[in-house]
Tab-separated table of C-alpha atoms in Angstrom:
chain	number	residue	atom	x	y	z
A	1	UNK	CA	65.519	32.450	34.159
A	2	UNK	CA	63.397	34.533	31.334
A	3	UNK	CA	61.153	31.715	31.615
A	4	UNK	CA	60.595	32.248	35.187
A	5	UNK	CA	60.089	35.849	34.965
A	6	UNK	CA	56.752	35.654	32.581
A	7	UNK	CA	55.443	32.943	34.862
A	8	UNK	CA	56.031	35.167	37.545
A	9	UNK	CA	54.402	38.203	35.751
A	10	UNK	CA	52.040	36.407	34.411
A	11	UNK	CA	50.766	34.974	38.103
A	12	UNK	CA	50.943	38.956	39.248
A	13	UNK	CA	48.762	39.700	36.950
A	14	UNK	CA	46.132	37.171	37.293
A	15	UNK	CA	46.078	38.152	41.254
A	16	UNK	CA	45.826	42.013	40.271
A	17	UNK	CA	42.891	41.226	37.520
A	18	UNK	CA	41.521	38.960	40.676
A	19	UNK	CA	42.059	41.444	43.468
A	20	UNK	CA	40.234	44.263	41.385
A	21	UNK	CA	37.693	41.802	40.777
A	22	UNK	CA	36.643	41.279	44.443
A	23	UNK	CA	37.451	44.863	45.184
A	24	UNK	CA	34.830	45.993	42.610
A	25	UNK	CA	31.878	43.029	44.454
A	26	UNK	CA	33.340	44.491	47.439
A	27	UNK	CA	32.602	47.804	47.273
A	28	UNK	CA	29.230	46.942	45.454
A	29	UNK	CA	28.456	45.212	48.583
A	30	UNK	CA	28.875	48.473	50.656
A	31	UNK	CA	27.474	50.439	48.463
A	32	UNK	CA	24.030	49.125	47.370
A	33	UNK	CA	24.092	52.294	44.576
A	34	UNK	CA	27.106	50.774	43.124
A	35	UNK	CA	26.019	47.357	43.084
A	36	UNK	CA	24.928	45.856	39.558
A	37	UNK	CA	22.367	43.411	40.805
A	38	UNK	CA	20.380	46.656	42.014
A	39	UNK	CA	20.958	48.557	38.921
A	40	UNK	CA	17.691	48.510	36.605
A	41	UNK	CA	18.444	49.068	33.014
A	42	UNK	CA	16.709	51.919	30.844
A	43	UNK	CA	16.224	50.754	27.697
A	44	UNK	CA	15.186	53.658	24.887
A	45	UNK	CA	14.845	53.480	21.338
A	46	UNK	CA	17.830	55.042	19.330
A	47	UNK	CA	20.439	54.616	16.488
A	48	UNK	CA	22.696	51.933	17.638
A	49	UNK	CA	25.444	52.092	15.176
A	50	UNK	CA	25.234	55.888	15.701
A	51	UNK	CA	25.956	55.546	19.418
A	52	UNK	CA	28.963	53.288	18.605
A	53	UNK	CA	30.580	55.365	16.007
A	54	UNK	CA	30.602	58.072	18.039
A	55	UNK	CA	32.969	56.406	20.299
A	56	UNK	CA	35.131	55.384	18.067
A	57	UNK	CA	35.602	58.702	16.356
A	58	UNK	CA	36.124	59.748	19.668
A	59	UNK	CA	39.300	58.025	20.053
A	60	UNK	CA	40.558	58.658	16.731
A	61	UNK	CA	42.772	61.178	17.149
A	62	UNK	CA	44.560	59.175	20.273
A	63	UNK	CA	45.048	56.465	18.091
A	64	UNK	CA	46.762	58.659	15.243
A	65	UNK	CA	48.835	60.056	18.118
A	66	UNK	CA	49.991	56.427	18.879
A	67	UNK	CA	50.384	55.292	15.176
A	68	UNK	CA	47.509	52.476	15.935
A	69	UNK	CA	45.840	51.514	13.173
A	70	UNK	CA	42.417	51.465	14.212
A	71	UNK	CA	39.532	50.438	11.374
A	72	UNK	CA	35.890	50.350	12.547
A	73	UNK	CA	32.879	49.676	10.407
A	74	UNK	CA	28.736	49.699	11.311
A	75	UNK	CA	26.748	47.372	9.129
A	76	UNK	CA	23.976	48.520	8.617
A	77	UNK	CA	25.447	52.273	9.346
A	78	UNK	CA	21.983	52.927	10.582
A	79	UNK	CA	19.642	51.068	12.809
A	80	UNK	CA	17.234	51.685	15.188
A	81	UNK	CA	17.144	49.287	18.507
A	82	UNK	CA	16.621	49.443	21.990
A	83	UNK	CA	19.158	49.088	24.714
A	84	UNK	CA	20.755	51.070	27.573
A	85	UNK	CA	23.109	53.703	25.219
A	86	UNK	CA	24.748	54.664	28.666
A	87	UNK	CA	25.621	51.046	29.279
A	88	UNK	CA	26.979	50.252	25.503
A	89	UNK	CA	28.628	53.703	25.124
A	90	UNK	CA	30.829	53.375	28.500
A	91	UNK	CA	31.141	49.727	28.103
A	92	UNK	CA	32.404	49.873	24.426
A	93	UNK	CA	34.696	53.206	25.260
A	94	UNK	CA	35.919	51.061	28.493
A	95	UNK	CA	37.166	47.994	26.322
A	96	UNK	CA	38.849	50.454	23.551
A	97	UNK	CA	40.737	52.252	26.083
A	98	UNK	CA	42.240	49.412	27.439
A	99	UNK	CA	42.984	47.704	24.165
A	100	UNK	CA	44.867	51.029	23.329
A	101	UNK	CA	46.861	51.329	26.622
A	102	UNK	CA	47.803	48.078	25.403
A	103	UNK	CA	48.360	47.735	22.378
A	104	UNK	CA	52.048	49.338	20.966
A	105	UNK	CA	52.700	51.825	18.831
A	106	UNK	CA	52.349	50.353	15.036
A	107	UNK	CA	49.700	47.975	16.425
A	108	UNK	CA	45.594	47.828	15.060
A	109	UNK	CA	42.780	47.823	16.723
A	110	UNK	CA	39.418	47.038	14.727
A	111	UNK	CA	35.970	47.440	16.278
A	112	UNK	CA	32.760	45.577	14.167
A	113	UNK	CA	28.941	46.080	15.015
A	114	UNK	CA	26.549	44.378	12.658
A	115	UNK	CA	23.113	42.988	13.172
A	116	UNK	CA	22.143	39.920	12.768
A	117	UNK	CA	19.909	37.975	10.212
A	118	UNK	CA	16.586	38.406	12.123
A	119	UNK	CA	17.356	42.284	13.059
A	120	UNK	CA	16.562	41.697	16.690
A	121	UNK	CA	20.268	41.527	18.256
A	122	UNK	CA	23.561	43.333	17.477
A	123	UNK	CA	26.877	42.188	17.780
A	124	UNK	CA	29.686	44.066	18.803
A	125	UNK	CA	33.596	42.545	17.497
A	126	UNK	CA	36.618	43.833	18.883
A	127	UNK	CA	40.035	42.515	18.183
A	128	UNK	CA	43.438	43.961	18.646
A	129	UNK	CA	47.339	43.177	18.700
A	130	UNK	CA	48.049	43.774	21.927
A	131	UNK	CA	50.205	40.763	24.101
A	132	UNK	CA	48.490	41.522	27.010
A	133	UNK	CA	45.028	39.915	27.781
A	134	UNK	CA	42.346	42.141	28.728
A	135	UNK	CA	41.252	42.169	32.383
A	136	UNK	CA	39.559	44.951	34.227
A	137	UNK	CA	37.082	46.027	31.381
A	138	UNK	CA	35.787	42.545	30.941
A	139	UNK	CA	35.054	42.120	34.529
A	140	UNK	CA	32.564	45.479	34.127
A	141	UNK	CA	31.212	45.095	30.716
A	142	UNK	CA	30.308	40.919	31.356
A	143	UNK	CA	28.080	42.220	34.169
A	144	UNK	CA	26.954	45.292	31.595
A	145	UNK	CA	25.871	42.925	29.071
A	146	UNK	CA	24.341	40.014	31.346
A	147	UNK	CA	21.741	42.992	32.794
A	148	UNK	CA	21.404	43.402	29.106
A	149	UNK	CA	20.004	39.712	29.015
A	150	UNK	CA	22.574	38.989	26.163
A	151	UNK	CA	26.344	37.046	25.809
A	152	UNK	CA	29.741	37.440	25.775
A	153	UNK	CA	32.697	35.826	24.582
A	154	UNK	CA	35.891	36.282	25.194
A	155	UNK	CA	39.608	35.136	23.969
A	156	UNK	CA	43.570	36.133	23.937
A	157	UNK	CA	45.418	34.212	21.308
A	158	UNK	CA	48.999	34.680	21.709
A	159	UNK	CA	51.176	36.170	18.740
A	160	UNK	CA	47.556	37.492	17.433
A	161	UNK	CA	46.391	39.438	20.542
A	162	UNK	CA	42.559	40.019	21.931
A	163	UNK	CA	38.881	38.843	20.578
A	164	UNK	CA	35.623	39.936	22.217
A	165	UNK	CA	32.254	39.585	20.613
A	166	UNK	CA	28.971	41.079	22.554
A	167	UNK	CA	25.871	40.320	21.924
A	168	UNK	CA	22.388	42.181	22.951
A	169	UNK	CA	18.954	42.254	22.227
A	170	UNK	CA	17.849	45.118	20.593
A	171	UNK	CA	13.818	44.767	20.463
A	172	UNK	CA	11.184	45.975	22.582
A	173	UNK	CA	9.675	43.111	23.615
A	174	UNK	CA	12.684	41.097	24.630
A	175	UNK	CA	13.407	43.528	27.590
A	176	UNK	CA	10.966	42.937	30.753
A	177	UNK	CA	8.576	46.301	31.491
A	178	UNK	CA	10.101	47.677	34.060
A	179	UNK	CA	13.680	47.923	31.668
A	180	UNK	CA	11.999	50.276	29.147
A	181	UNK	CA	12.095	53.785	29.251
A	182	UNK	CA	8.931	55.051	27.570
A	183	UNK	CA	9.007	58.596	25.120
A	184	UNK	CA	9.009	61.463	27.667
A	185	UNK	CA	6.768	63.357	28.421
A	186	UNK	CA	8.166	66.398	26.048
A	187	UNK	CA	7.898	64.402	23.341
A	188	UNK	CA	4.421	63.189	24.168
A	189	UNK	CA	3.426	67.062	24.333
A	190	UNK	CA	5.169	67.546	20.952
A	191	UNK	CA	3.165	65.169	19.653
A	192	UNK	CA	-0.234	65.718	20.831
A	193	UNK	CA	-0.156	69.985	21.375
A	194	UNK	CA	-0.620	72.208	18.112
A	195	UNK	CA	0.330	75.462	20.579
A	196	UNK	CA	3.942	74.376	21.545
A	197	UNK	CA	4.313	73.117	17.675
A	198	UNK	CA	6.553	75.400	15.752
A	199	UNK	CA	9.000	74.958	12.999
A	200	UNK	CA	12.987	75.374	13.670
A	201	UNK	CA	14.627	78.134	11.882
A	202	UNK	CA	17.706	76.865	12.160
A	203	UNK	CA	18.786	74.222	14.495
A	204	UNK	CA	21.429	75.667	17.385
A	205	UNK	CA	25.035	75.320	16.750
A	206	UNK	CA	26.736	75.707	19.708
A	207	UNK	CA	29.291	78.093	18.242
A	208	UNK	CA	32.432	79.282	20.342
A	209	UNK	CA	33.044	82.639	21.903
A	210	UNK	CA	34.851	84.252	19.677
A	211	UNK	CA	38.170	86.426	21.049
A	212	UNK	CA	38.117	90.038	20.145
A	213	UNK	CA	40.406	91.470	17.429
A	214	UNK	CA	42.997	93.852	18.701
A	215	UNK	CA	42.025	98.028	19.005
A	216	UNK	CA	38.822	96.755	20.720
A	217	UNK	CA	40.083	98.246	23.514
A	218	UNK	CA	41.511	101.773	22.745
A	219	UNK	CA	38.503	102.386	20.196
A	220	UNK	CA	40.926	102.638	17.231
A	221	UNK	CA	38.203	100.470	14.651
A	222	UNK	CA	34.870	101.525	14.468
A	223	UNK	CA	32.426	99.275	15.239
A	224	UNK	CA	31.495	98.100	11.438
A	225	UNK	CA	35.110	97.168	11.186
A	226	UNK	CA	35.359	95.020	14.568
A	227	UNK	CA	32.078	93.282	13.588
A	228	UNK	CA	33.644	92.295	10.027
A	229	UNK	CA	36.733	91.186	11.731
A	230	UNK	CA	34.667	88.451	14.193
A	231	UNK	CA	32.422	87.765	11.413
A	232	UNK	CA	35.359	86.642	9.063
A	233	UNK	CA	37.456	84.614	12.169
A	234	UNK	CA	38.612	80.955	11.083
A	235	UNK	CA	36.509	79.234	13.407
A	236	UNK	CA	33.230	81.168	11.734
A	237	UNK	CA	34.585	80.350	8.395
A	238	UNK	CA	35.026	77.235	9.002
A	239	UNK	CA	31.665	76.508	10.037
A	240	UNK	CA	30.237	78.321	7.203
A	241	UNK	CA	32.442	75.898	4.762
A	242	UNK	CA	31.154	72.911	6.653
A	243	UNK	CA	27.808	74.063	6.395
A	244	UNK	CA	28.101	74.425	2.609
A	245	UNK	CA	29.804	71.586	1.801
A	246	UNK	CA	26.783	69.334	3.441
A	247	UNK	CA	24.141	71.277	1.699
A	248	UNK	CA	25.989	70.909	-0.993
A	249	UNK	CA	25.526	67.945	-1.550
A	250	UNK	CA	22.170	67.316	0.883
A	251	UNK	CA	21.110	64.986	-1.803
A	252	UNK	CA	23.540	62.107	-1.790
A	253	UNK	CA	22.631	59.654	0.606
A	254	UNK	CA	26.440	58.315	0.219
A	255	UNK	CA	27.895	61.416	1.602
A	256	UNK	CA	29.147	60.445	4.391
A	257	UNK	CA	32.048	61.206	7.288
A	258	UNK	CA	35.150	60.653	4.927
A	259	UNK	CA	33.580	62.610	1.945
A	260	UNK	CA	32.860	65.392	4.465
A	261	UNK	CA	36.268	65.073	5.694
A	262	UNK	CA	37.809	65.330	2.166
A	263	UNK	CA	35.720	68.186	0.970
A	264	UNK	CA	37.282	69.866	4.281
A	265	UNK	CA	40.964	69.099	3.491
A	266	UNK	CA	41.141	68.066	6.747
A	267	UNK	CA	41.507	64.379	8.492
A	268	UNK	CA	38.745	62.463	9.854
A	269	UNK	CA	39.905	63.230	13.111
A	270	UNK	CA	40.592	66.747	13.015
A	271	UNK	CA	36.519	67.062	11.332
A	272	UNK	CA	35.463	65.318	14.400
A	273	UNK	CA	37.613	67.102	17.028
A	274	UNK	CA	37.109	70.666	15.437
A	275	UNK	CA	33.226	70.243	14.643
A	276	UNK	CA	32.974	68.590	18.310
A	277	UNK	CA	34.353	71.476	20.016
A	278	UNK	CA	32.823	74.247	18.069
A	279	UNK	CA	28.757	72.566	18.133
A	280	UNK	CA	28.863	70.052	20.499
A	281	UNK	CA	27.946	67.051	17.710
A	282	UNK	CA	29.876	64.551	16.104
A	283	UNK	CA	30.332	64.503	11.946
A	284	UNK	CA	27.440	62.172	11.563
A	285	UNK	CA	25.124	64.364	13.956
A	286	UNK	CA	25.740	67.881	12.138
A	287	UNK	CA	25.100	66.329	9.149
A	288	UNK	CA	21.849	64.707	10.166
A	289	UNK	CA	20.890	68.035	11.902
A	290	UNK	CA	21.533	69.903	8.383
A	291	UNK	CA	19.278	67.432	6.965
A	292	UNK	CA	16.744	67.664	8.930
A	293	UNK	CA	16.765	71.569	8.812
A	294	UNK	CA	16.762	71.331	5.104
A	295	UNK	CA	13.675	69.034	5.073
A	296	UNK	CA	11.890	71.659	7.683
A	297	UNK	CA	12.565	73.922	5.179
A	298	UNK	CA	11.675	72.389	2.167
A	299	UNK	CA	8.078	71.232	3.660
A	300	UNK	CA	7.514	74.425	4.482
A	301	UNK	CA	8.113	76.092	1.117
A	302	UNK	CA	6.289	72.822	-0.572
A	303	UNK	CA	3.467	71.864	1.821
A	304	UNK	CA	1.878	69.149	-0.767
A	305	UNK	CA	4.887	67.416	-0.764
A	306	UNK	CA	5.142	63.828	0.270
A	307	UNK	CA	6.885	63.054	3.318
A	308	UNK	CA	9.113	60.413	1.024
A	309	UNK	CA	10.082	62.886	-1.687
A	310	UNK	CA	11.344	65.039	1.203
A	311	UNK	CA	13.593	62.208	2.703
A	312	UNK	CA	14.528	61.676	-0.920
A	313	UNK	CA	15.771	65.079	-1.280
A	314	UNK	CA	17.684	65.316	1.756
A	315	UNK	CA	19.286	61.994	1.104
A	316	UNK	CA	17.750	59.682	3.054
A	317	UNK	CA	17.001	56.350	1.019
A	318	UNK	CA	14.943	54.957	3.419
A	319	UNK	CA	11.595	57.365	4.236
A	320	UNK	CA	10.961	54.971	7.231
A	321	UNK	CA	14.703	55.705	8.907
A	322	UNK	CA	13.838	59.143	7.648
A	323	UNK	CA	10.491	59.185	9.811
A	324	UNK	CA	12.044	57.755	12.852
A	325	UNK	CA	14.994	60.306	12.652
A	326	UNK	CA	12.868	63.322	12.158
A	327	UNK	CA	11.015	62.268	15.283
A	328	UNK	CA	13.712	61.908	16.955
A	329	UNK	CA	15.171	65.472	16.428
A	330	UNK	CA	12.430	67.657	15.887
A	331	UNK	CA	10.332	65.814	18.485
A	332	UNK	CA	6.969	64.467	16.162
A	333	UNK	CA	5.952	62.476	13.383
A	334	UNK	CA	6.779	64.210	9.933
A	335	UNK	CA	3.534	63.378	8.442
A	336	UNK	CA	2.010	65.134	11.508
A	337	UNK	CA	4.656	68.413	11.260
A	338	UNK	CA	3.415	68.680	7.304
A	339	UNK	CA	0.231	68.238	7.485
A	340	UNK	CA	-0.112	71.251	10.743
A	341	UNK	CA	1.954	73.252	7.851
A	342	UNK	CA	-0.890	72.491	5.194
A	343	UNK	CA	-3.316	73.857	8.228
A	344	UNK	CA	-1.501	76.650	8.675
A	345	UNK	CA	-0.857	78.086	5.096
């Protein structure tokens, strides 16, 4: 009889995984927006791993909640590649959150991206212990990675629980023309016009409104007092403390989300969640942003400096991934935003 009943479940949920199936071509049929045979890719040239550890800090407080285990590791941490980040963000977050509404309580998830040997494609591992076989993800993120032009494979081992592995290109030239998204044309002007050039003071935290204290109202503080009072509010300290603890230590090229976290005496989770809410960015973001500002500054104080001793100081160990990141925040070439400095002085 308990025999019977998984066969029977198991059938029910083969024709529901099947039914959504032809429901999704379906409506992609009647809807030639929705359809992915119609949909072009736009291919731009970003951190990778940086895209993909953003969603899975994004989950990690859900997966505390639930007592998963979840473990998730980027190797290298940094790498620059082209692909749709849209596509891999939403197809990545799609296949998490049903491995979680899975997966029981006590359970572990583990996401893996590396690259491999030749640098040119990055694969994306994803196991869990859940004893249900994933279903309507899959049938989204296999079209997702065929316009992608790369593979995926697929497997539920029972007792052990789910295995994907994606695969896409990640260079320039394996993606046809019409799948690239060129720089924009802000970032051309950047680049090219010394008028609009100008050096960031500080670059914008997008910090919360913060709630009045009380005798606002009824004009019992003076002003000075109310001021002090917003000034020294927990959110604004906290920031401050964050702030401090990165430039702090805006030389070590190891520090990274879990130092941060530590030197916080706070989770991982709660860094991300709180830091999130109160800037918009992730961990891994702010402190990029804070090194960036620092190297803005520095340049500006030390014009002769060499664009590599700057990335040293601000703990990049690469000046290339330096170059490419500065470009890709402040919107030009750092050789180019020192050397209009040297002009200017």
């Amino acid at each position: 009889m308990v025999v019977l009943n998984v066969i029977f479940l198991l059938i029910l949920l083969f024709l529901a995984g099947y039914c959504v199936k032809l429901k999704l071509q379906e409506r992609a049929k009647s809807d030639p927006s929705l359809s992915l045979k119609d949909i072009s890719l736009q291919v731009t040239n970003s951190d990778v791993m940086h895209y993909i550890r953003d969603v899975a800090e994004h989950l990690l407080d859900d997966m505390e909640k639930k007592q998963i285990t979840f473990d998730y590791k980027c190797t290298p941490e940094s790498m620059m590649g082209w692909v749709d980040f849209d596509a891999v963000e939403k197809g990545t977050l799609l296949m998490l959150t049903e491995m979680f509404n899975n997966t029981p309580e006590h359970g572990k998830i583990t996401l893996e991206a590396y690259a491999n040997q030749t640098y040119d494609a990055i694969s994306i591992r994803l196991n869990d212990t859940s004893s249900i076989p994933l279903r309507l993800s899959l049938v989204i993120v296999r079209q997702l990675v065929n316009l992608h032009h790369g593979t995926l494979q697929s497997a539920f081992y029972k007792g052990q629980g789910n295995m994907v592995i994606v695969q896409i290109p990640i260079k320039k030239d394996q993606y046809l023309k019409e799948e690239i998204l060129e720089t924009s044309q802000r970032e051309q002007e950047l680049a090219v016009s010394p008028s609009i050039f100008h050096i960031p003071n500080n670059i914008q935290l997008n910090i919360p409104t913060i709630e009045l204290p009380e005798g606002v109202s009824d004009g019992t503080q003076s002003l000075g007092s109310l001021v002090q009072q917003a000034y020294n509010s927990s959110d604004h300290q906290f920031l401050q403390r964050a702030v401090k603890c990165v430039n702090d230590h805006i030389d070590d090229s190891d520090y990274d989300r879990d130092s941060f976290a530590a030197d916080m005496g706070a989770s991982a989770s709660t860094l991300y969640n709180k830091l999130r809410a109160m800037t918009g960015k992730n961990v891994t973001t702010f402190i990029r942003d804070i090194r960036i500002q620092t190297a803005c500054k520095l340049a500006k104080e030390n014009p002769e400096l060499r664009v590599s001793d700057i990335a040293y100081q601000v703990g990049f160990k690469d000046p290339k991934y330096f170059a490419t990141t500065f470009k890709k925040v402040i919107g030009v070439q750092p050789r180019d935003y020192f050397e209009r400095l040297r002009q200017g002085r």
